Short mmCIF file of C-alpha atoms and ligand atoms in Angstrom, two decimals:
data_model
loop_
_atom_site.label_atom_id
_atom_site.label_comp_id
_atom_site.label_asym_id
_atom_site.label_seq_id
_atom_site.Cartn_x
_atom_site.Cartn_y
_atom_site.Cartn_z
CA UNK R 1 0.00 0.00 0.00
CA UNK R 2 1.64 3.35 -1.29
CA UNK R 3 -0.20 6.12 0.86
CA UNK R 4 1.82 8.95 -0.31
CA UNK R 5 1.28 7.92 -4.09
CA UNK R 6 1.56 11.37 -5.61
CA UNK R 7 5.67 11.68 -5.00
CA UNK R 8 8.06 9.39 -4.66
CA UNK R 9 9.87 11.35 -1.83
CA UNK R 10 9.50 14.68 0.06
CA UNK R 11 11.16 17.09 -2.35
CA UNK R 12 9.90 20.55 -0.17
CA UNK R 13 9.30 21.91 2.80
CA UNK R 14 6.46 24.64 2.91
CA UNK R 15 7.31 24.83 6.80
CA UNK R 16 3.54 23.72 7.74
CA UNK R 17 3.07 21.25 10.22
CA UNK R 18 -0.17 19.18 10.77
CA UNK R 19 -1.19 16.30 13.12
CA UNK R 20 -3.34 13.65 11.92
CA UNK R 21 -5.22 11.67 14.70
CA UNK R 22 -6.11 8.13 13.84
CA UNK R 23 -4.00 6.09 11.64
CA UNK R 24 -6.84 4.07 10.01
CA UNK R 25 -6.62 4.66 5.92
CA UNK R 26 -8.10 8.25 6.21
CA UNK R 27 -5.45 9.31 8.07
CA UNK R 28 -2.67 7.85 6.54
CA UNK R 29 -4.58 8.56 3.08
CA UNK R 30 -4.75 12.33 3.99
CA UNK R 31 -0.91 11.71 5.50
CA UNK R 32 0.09 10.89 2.53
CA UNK R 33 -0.84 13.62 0.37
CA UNK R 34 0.40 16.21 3.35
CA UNK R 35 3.97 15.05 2.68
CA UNK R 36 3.62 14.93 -1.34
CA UNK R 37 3.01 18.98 -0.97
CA UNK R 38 5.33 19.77 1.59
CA UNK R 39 3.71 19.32 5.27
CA UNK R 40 5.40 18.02 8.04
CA UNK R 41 3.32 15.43 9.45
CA UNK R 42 2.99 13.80 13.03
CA UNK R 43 0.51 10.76 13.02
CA UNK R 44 -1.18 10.04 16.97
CA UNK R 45 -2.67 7.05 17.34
CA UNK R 46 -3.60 4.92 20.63
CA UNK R 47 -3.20 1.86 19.50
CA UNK R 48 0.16 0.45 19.27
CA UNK R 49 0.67 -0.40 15.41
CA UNK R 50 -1.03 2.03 12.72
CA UNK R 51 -3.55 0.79 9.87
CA UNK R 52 -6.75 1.25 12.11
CA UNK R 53 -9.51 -1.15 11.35
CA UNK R 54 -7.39 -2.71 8.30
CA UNK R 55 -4.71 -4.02 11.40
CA UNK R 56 -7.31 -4.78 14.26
CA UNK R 57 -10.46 -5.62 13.16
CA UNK R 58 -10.14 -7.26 9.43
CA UNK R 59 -9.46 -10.72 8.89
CA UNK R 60 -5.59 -10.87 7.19
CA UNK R 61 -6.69 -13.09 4.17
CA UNK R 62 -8.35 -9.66 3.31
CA UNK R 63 -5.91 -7.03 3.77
CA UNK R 64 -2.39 -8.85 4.33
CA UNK R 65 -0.18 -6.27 7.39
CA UNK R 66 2.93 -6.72 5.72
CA UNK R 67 1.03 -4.11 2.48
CA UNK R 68 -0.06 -1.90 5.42
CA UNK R 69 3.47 -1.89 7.34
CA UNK R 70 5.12 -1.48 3.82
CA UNK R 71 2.83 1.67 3.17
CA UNK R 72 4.04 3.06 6.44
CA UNK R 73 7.45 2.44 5.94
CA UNK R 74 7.21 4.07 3.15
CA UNK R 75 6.09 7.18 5.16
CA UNK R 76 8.52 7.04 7.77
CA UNK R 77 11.59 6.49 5.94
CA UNK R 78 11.24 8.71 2.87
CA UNK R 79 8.88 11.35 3.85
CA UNK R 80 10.03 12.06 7.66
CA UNK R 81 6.43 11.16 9.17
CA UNK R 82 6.51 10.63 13.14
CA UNK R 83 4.10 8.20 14.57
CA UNK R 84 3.30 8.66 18.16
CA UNK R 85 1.81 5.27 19.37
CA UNK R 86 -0.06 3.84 22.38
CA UNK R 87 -1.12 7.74 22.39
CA UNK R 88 -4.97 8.75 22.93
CA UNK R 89 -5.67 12.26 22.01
CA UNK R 90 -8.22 13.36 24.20
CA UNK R 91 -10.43 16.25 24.79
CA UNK R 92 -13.12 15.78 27.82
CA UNK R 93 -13.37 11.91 29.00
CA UNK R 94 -14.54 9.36 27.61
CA UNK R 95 -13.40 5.31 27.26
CA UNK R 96 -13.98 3.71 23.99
CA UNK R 97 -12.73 0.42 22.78
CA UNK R 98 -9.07 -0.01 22.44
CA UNK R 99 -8.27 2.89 24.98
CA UNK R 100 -6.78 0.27 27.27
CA UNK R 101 -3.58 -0.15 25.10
CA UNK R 102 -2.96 4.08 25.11
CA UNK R 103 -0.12 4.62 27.68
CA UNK R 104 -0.37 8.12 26.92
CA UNK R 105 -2.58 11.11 26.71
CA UNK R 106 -1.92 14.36 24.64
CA UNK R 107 -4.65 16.99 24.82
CA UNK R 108 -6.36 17.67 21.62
CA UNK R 109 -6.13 21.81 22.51
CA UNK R 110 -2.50 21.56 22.62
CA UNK R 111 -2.25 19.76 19.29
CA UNK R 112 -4.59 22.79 18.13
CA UNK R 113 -1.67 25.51 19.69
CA UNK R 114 1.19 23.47 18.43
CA UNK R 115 0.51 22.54 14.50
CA UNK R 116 -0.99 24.20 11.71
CA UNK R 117 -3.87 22.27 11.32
CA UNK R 118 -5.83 19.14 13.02
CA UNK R 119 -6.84 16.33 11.10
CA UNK R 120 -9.28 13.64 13.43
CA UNK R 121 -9.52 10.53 11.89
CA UNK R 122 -10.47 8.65 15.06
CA UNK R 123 -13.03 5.99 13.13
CA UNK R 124 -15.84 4.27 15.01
CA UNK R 125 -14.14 2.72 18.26
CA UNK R 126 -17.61 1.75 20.34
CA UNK R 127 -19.41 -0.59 19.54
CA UNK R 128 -23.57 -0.80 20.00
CA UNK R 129 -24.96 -2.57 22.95
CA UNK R 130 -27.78 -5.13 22.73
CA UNK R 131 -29.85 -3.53 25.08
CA UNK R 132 -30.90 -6.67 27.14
CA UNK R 133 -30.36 -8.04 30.34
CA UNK R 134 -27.20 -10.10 31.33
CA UNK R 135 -24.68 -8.52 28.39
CA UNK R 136 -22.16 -7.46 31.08
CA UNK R 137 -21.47 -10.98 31.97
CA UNK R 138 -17.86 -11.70 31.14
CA UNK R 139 -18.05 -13.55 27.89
CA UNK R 140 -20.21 -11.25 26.17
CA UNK R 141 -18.17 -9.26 23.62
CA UNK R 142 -18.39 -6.76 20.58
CA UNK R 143 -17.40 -8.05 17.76
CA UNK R 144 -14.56 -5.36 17.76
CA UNK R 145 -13.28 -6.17 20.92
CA UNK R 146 -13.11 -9.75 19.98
CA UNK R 147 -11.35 -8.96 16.29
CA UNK R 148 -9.04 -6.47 18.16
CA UNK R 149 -7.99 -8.95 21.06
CA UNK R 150 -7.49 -11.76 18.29
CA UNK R 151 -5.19 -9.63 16.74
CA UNK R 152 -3.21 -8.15 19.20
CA UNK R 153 -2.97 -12.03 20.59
CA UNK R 154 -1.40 -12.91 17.25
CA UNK R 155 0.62 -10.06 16.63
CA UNK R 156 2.23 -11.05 20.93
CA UNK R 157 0.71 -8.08 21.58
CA UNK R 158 -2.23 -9.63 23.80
CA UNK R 159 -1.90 -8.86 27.91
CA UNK R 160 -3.84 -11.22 29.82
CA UNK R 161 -5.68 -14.26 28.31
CA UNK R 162 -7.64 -14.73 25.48
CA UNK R 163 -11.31 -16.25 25.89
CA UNK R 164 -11.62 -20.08 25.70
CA UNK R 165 -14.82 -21.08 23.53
CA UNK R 166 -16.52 -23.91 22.29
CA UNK R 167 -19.55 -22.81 21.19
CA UNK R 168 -19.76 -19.21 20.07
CA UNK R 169 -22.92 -17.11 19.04
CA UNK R 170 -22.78 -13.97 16.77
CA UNK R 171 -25.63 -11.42 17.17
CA UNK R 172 -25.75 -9.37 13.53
CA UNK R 173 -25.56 -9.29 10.07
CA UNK R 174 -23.34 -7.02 9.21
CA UNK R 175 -19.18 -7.12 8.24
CA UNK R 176 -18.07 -7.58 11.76
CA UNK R 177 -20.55 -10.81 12.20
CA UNK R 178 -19.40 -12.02 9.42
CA UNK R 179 -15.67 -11.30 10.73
CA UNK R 180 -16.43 -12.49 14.42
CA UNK R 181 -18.17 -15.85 13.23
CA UNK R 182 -15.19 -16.51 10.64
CA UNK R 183 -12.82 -15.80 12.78
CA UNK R 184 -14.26 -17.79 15.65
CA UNK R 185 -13.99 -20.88 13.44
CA UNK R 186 -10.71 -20.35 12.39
CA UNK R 187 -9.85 -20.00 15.99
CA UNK R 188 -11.42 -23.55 16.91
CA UNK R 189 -14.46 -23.08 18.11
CA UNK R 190 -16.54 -26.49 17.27
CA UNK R 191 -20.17 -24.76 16.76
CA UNK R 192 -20.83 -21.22 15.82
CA UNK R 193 -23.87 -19.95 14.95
CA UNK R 194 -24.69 -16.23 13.32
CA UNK R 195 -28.31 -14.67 14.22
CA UNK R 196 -29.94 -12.18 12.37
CA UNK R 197 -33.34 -10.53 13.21
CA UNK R 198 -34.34 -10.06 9.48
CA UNK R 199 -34.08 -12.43 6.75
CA UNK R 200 -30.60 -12.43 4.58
CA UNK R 201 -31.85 -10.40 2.11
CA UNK R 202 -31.97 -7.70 4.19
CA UNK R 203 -28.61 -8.68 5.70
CA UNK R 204 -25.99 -5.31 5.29
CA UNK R 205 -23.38 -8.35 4.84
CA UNK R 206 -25.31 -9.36 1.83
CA UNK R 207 -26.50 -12.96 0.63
CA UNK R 208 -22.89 -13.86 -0.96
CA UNK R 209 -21.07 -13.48 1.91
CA UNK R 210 -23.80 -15.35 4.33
CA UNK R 211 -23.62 -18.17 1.56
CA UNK R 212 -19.86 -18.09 2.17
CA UNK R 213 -19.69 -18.45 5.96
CA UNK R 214 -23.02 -21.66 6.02
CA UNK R 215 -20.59 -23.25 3.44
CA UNK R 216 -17.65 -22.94 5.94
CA UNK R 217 -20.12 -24.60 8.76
CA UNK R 218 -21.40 -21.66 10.27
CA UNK R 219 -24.90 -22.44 11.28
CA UNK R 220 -27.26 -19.68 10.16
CA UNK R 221 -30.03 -18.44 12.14
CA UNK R 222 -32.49 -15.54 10.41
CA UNK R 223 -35.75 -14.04 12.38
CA UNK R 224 -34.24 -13.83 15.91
CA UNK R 225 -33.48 -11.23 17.71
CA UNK R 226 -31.75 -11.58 21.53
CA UNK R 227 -34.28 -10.93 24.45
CA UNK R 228 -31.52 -12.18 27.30
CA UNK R 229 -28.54 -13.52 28.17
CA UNK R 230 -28.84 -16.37 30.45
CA UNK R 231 -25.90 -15.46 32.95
CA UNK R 232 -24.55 -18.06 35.97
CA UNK R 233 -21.69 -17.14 38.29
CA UNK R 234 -21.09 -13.70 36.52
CA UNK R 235 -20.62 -16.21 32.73
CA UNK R 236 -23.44 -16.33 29.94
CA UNK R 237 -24.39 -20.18 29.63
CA UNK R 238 -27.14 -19.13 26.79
CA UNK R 239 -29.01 -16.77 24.65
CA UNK R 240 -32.76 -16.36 25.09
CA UNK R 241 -33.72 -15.13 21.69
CA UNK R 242 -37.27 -14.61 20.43
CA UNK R 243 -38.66 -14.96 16.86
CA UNK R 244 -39.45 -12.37 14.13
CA UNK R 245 -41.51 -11.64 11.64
CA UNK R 246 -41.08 -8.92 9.07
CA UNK R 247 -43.46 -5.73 9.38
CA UNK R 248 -43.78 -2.52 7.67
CA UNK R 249 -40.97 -0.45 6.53
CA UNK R 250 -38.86 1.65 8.93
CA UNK R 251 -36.90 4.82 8.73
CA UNK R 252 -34.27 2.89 6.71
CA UNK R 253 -36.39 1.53 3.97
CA UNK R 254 -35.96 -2.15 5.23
CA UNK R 255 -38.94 -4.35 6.97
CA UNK R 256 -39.41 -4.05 10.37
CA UNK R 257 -38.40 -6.90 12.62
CA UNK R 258 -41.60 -7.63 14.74
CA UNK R 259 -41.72 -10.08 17.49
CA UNK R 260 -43.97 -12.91 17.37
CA UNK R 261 -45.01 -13.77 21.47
CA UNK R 262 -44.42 -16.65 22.75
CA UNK R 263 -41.94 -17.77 20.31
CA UNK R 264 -38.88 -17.55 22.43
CA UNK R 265 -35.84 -20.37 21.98
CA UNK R 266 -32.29 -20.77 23.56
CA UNK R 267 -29.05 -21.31 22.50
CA UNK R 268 -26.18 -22.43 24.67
CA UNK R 269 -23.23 -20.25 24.50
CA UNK R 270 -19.52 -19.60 26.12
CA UNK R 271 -18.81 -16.58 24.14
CA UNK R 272 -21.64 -14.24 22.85
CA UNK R 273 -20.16 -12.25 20.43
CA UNK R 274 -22.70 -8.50 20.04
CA UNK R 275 -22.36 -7.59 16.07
CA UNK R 276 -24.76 -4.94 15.71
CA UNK R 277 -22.56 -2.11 14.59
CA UNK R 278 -20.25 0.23 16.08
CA UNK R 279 -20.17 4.89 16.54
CA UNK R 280 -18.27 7.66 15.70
CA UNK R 281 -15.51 8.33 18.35
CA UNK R 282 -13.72 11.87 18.29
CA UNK R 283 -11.61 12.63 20.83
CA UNK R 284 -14.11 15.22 21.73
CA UNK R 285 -16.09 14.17 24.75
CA UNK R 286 -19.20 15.50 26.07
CA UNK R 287 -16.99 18.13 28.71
CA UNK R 288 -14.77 19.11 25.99
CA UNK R 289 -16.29 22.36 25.88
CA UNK R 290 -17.82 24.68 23.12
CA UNK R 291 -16.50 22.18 20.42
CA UNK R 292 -18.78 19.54 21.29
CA UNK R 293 -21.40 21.58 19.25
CA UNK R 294 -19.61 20.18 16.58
CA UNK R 295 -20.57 16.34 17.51
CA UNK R 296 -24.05 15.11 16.12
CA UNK R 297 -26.74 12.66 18.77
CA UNK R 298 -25.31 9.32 16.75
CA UNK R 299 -21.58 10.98 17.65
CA UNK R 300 -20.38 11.66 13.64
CA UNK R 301 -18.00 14.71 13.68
CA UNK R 302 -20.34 17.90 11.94
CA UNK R 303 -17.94 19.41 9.31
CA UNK R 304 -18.36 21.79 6.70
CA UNK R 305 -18.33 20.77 2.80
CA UNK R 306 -14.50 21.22 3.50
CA UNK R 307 -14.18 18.52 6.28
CA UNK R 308 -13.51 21.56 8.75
CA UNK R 309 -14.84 22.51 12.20
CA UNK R 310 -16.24 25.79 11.19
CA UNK R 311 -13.53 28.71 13.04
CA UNK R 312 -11.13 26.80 14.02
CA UNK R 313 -8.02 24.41 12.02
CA UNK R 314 -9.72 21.37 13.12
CA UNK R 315 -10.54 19.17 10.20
CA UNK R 316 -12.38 15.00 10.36
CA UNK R 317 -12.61 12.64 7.69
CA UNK R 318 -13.49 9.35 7.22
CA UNK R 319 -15.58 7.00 9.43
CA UNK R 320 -15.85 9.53 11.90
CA UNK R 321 -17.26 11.80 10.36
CA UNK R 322 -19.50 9.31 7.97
CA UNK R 323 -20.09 6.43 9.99
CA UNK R 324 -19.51 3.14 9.58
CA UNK R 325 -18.21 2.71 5.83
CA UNK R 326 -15.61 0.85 3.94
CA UNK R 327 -12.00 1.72 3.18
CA UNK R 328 -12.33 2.91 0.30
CA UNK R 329 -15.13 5.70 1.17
CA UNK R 330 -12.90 6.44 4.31
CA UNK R 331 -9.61 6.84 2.05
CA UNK R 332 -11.70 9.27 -0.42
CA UNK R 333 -12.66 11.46 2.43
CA UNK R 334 -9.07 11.55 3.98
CA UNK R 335 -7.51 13.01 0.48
CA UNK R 336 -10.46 14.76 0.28
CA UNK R 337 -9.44 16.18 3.43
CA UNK R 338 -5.44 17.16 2.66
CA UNK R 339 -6.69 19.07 -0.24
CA UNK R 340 -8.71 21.26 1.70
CA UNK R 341 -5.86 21.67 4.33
CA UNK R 342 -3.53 22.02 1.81
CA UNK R 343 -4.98 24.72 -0.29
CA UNK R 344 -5.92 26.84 3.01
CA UNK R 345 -2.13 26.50 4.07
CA UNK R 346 -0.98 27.60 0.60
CA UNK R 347 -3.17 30.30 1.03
CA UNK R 348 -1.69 31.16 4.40
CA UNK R 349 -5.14 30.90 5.91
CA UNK R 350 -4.22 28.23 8.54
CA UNK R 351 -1.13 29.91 10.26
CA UNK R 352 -1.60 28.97 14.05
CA UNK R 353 1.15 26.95 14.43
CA UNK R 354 3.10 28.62 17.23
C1 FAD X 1 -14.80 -6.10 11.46
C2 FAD X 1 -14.74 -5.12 10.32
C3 FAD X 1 -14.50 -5.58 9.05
C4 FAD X 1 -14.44 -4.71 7.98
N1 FAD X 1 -14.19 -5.20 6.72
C5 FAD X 1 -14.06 -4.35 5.69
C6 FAD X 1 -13.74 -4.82 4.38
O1 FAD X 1 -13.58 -6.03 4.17
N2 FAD X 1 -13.63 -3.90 3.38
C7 FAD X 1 -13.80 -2.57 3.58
O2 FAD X 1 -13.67 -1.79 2.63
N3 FAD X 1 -14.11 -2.09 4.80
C8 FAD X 1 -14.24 -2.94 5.86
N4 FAD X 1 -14.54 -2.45 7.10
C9 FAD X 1 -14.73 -1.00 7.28
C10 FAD X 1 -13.37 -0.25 7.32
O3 FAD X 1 -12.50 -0.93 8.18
C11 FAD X 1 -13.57 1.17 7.81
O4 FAD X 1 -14.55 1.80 7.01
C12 FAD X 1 -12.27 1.99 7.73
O5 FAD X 1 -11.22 1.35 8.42
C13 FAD X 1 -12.48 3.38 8.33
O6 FAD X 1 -11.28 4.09 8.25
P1 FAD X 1 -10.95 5.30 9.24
O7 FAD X 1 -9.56 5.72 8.93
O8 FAD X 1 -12.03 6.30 9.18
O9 FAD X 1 -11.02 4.66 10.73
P2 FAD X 1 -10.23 3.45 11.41
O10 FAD X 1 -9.75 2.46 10.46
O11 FAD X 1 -11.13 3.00 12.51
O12 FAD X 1 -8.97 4.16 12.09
C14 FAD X 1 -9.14 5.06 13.14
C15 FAD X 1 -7.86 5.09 13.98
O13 FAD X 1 -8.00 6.11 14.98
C16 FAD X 1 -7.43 5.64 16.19
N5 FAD X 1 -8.05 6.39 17.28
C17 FAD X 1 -9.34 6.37 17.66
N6 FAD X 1 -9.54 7.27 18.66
C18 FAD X 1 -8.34 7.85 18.91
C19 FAD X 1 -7.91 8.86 19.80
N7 FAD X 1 -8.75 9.48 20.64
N8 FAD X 1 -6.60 9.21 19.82
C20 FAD X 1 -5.73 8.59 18.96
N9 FAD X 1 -6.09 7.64 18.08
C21 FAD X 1 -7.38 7.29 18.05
C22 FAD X 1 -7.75 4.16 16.19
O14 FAD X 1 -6.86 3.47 17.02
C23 FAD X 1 -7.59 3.79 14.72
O15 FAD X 1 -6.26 3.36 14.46
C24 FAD X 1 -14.61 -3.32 8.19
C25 FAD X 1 -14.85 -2.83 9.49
C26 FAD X 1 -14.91 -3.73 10.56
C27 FAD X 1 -15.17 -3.21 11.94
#
């Protein structure tokens, strides 16, 4: 992966300096273009490798982390980029997924004093909660906790121990159940079974992919939707789900998942693995001040048409400002991004660095 694409090396220096938060691909995307024109560039990121989602969260037979690591390299070595690790930037408090593995903090104002311009590419690191009684037993996990402790585990990155499981149940039907039920296989686990509350048509993982995973073994439940989590001893044992039906339309077009009483069925679990899609997470919490203005109710960054926080040289691209999307949408956004930054720094507009 070549993020800085446009240059082969960093041939200027227009004396700017900006900080990119999040090294997912909008970040390093954006990054990349930065040094082709000139920038200095620091990278902050919490976690302890870069590459974001592509490093913790999807499966390796998709995007290999030796073409990730390359790209990075590649950014390091020829273009002068520093990347500040295990480093949350924070504004306010707030815990989100991965924040365990930051062993430092850096305010987000003082990254605001110190560089030209901002650039939050922080991604979606929180994942949805069921909503149902017993999901804070101890083997009931997001599917992003589960990708991300898989992968640190395999990288020897892992403190602590890794869940044991035998029989695994995915609530979803989205990328990350699809993910957290492949990967639970491919870890061992004998029976794994995927639950969806619509039917696979409706699936956002779509019918190929479901095909894909029934073929591998996984057993493929549509029409259920959790109602508990049978819990002993502080463990879940089992799932209580109930049946569906499909109703009327809701505010996203698709049928409505309607329960049908009476209808309720277990499944026996030792790791229940919660799918159902993950949040925006800037570093801008809700006693960050006047910025959090600037944060819409489902938590996606509110930017103008030029990815900036109106007044101020804090930019967002990508996932965090979109949503949940896909690399490529997130890597669009985070050029998108450095062009606007760029041409406001050629312009002299952005000159706050101190
Ligand atoms: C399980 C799963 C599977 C997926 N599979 C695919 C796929 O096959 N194909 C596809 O196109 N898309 C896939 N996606 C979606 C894709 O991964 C995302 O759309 C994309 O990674 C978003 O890029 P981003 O740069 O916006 O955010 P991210 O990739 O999430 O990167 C954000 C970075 O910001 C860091 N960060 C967060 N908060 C802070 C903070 N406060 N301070 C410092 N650093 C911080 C994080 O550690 C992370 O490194 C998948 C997503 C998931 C969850």
């Amino acid at each position: 992966m070549k993020f800085a694409f446009l240059c082969k090396e960093r041939t200027r220096s227009s004396g700017a300096k900006v900080a990119v938060v999040g090294a997912g691909p909008a970040g390093l995307a954006a990054t990349g273009y930065l040094v082709c024109r000139g920038h200095e560039v620091d990278v902050y990121d919490k976690l302890p490798l870069p590459g974001g989602m592509m490093t913790f969260a999807i499966p390796k037979y998709r995007i290999p982390l030796d073409a990730v690591m390359e790209g990075v390299e590649d950014l390091q070595k020829n273009f002068g980029v520093k990347f500040y690790l295990s480093t949350k930037v924070v504004c306010g408090e707030r815990h989100d997924e991965g924040d365990e593995l930051a062993r430092n903090n850096v305010d987000l104002t003082k990254l605001v004093e110190g560089y030209n311009a901002v650039l939050i590419a922080t991604g979606t690191w929180r994942s949805r909660r069921l909503g149902v009684p017993g999901e804070d037993a101890e083997n009931v996990v997001s599917a992003l906790e589960f990708l991300l402790k898989l992968n640190l585990g395999r990288l020897g990155l892992l403190e602590g121990k890794l869940w044991s499981f035998r029989r695994v149940v995915v609530v979803g039907g989205g990328l990350s159940a699809i993910d957290a039920a492949e990967e639970s296989l491919l870890s061992g686990a004998q029976e794994v079974y995927l639950v969806y509350r619509r039917t696979i048509k409706e699936a956002p993982a779509g019918e190929y992919e479901i095909d894909r995973l029934i073929r591998l073994g996984v057993r493929w439940i549509e029409l259920a939707a959790p109602k508990s989590i049978v819990v002993e001893n502080g463990r879940a044992r089992a799932v209580e789900f109930q049946r569906m039906k499909l109703g009327e339309p809701d505010e996203t077009g698709r049928p409505r998942p309607v329960p049908i009483p009476g209808s309720e069925f277990t499944l026996e679990a030792d790791l229940v693995i919660a799918a159902i899609g993950e949040i925006p997470t800037p570093p801008l919490a809700p006693n960050c001040g006047d910025l959090v203005k600037y944060v819409g109710k489902d938590g996606r960054v509110l930017v103008d048409r030029g990815y900036r926080i109106p007044g101020t040289n804090i930019f967002a691209a990508g996932d965090v400002v979109t949503g949940p999307s896909k690399i490529g949408q997130a890597t669009k956004q985070g050029l998108e991004a450095a062009r606007e930054i760029d041409r406001l720094l050629s312009a002299k507009i952005l000159v706050t660095a101190r």
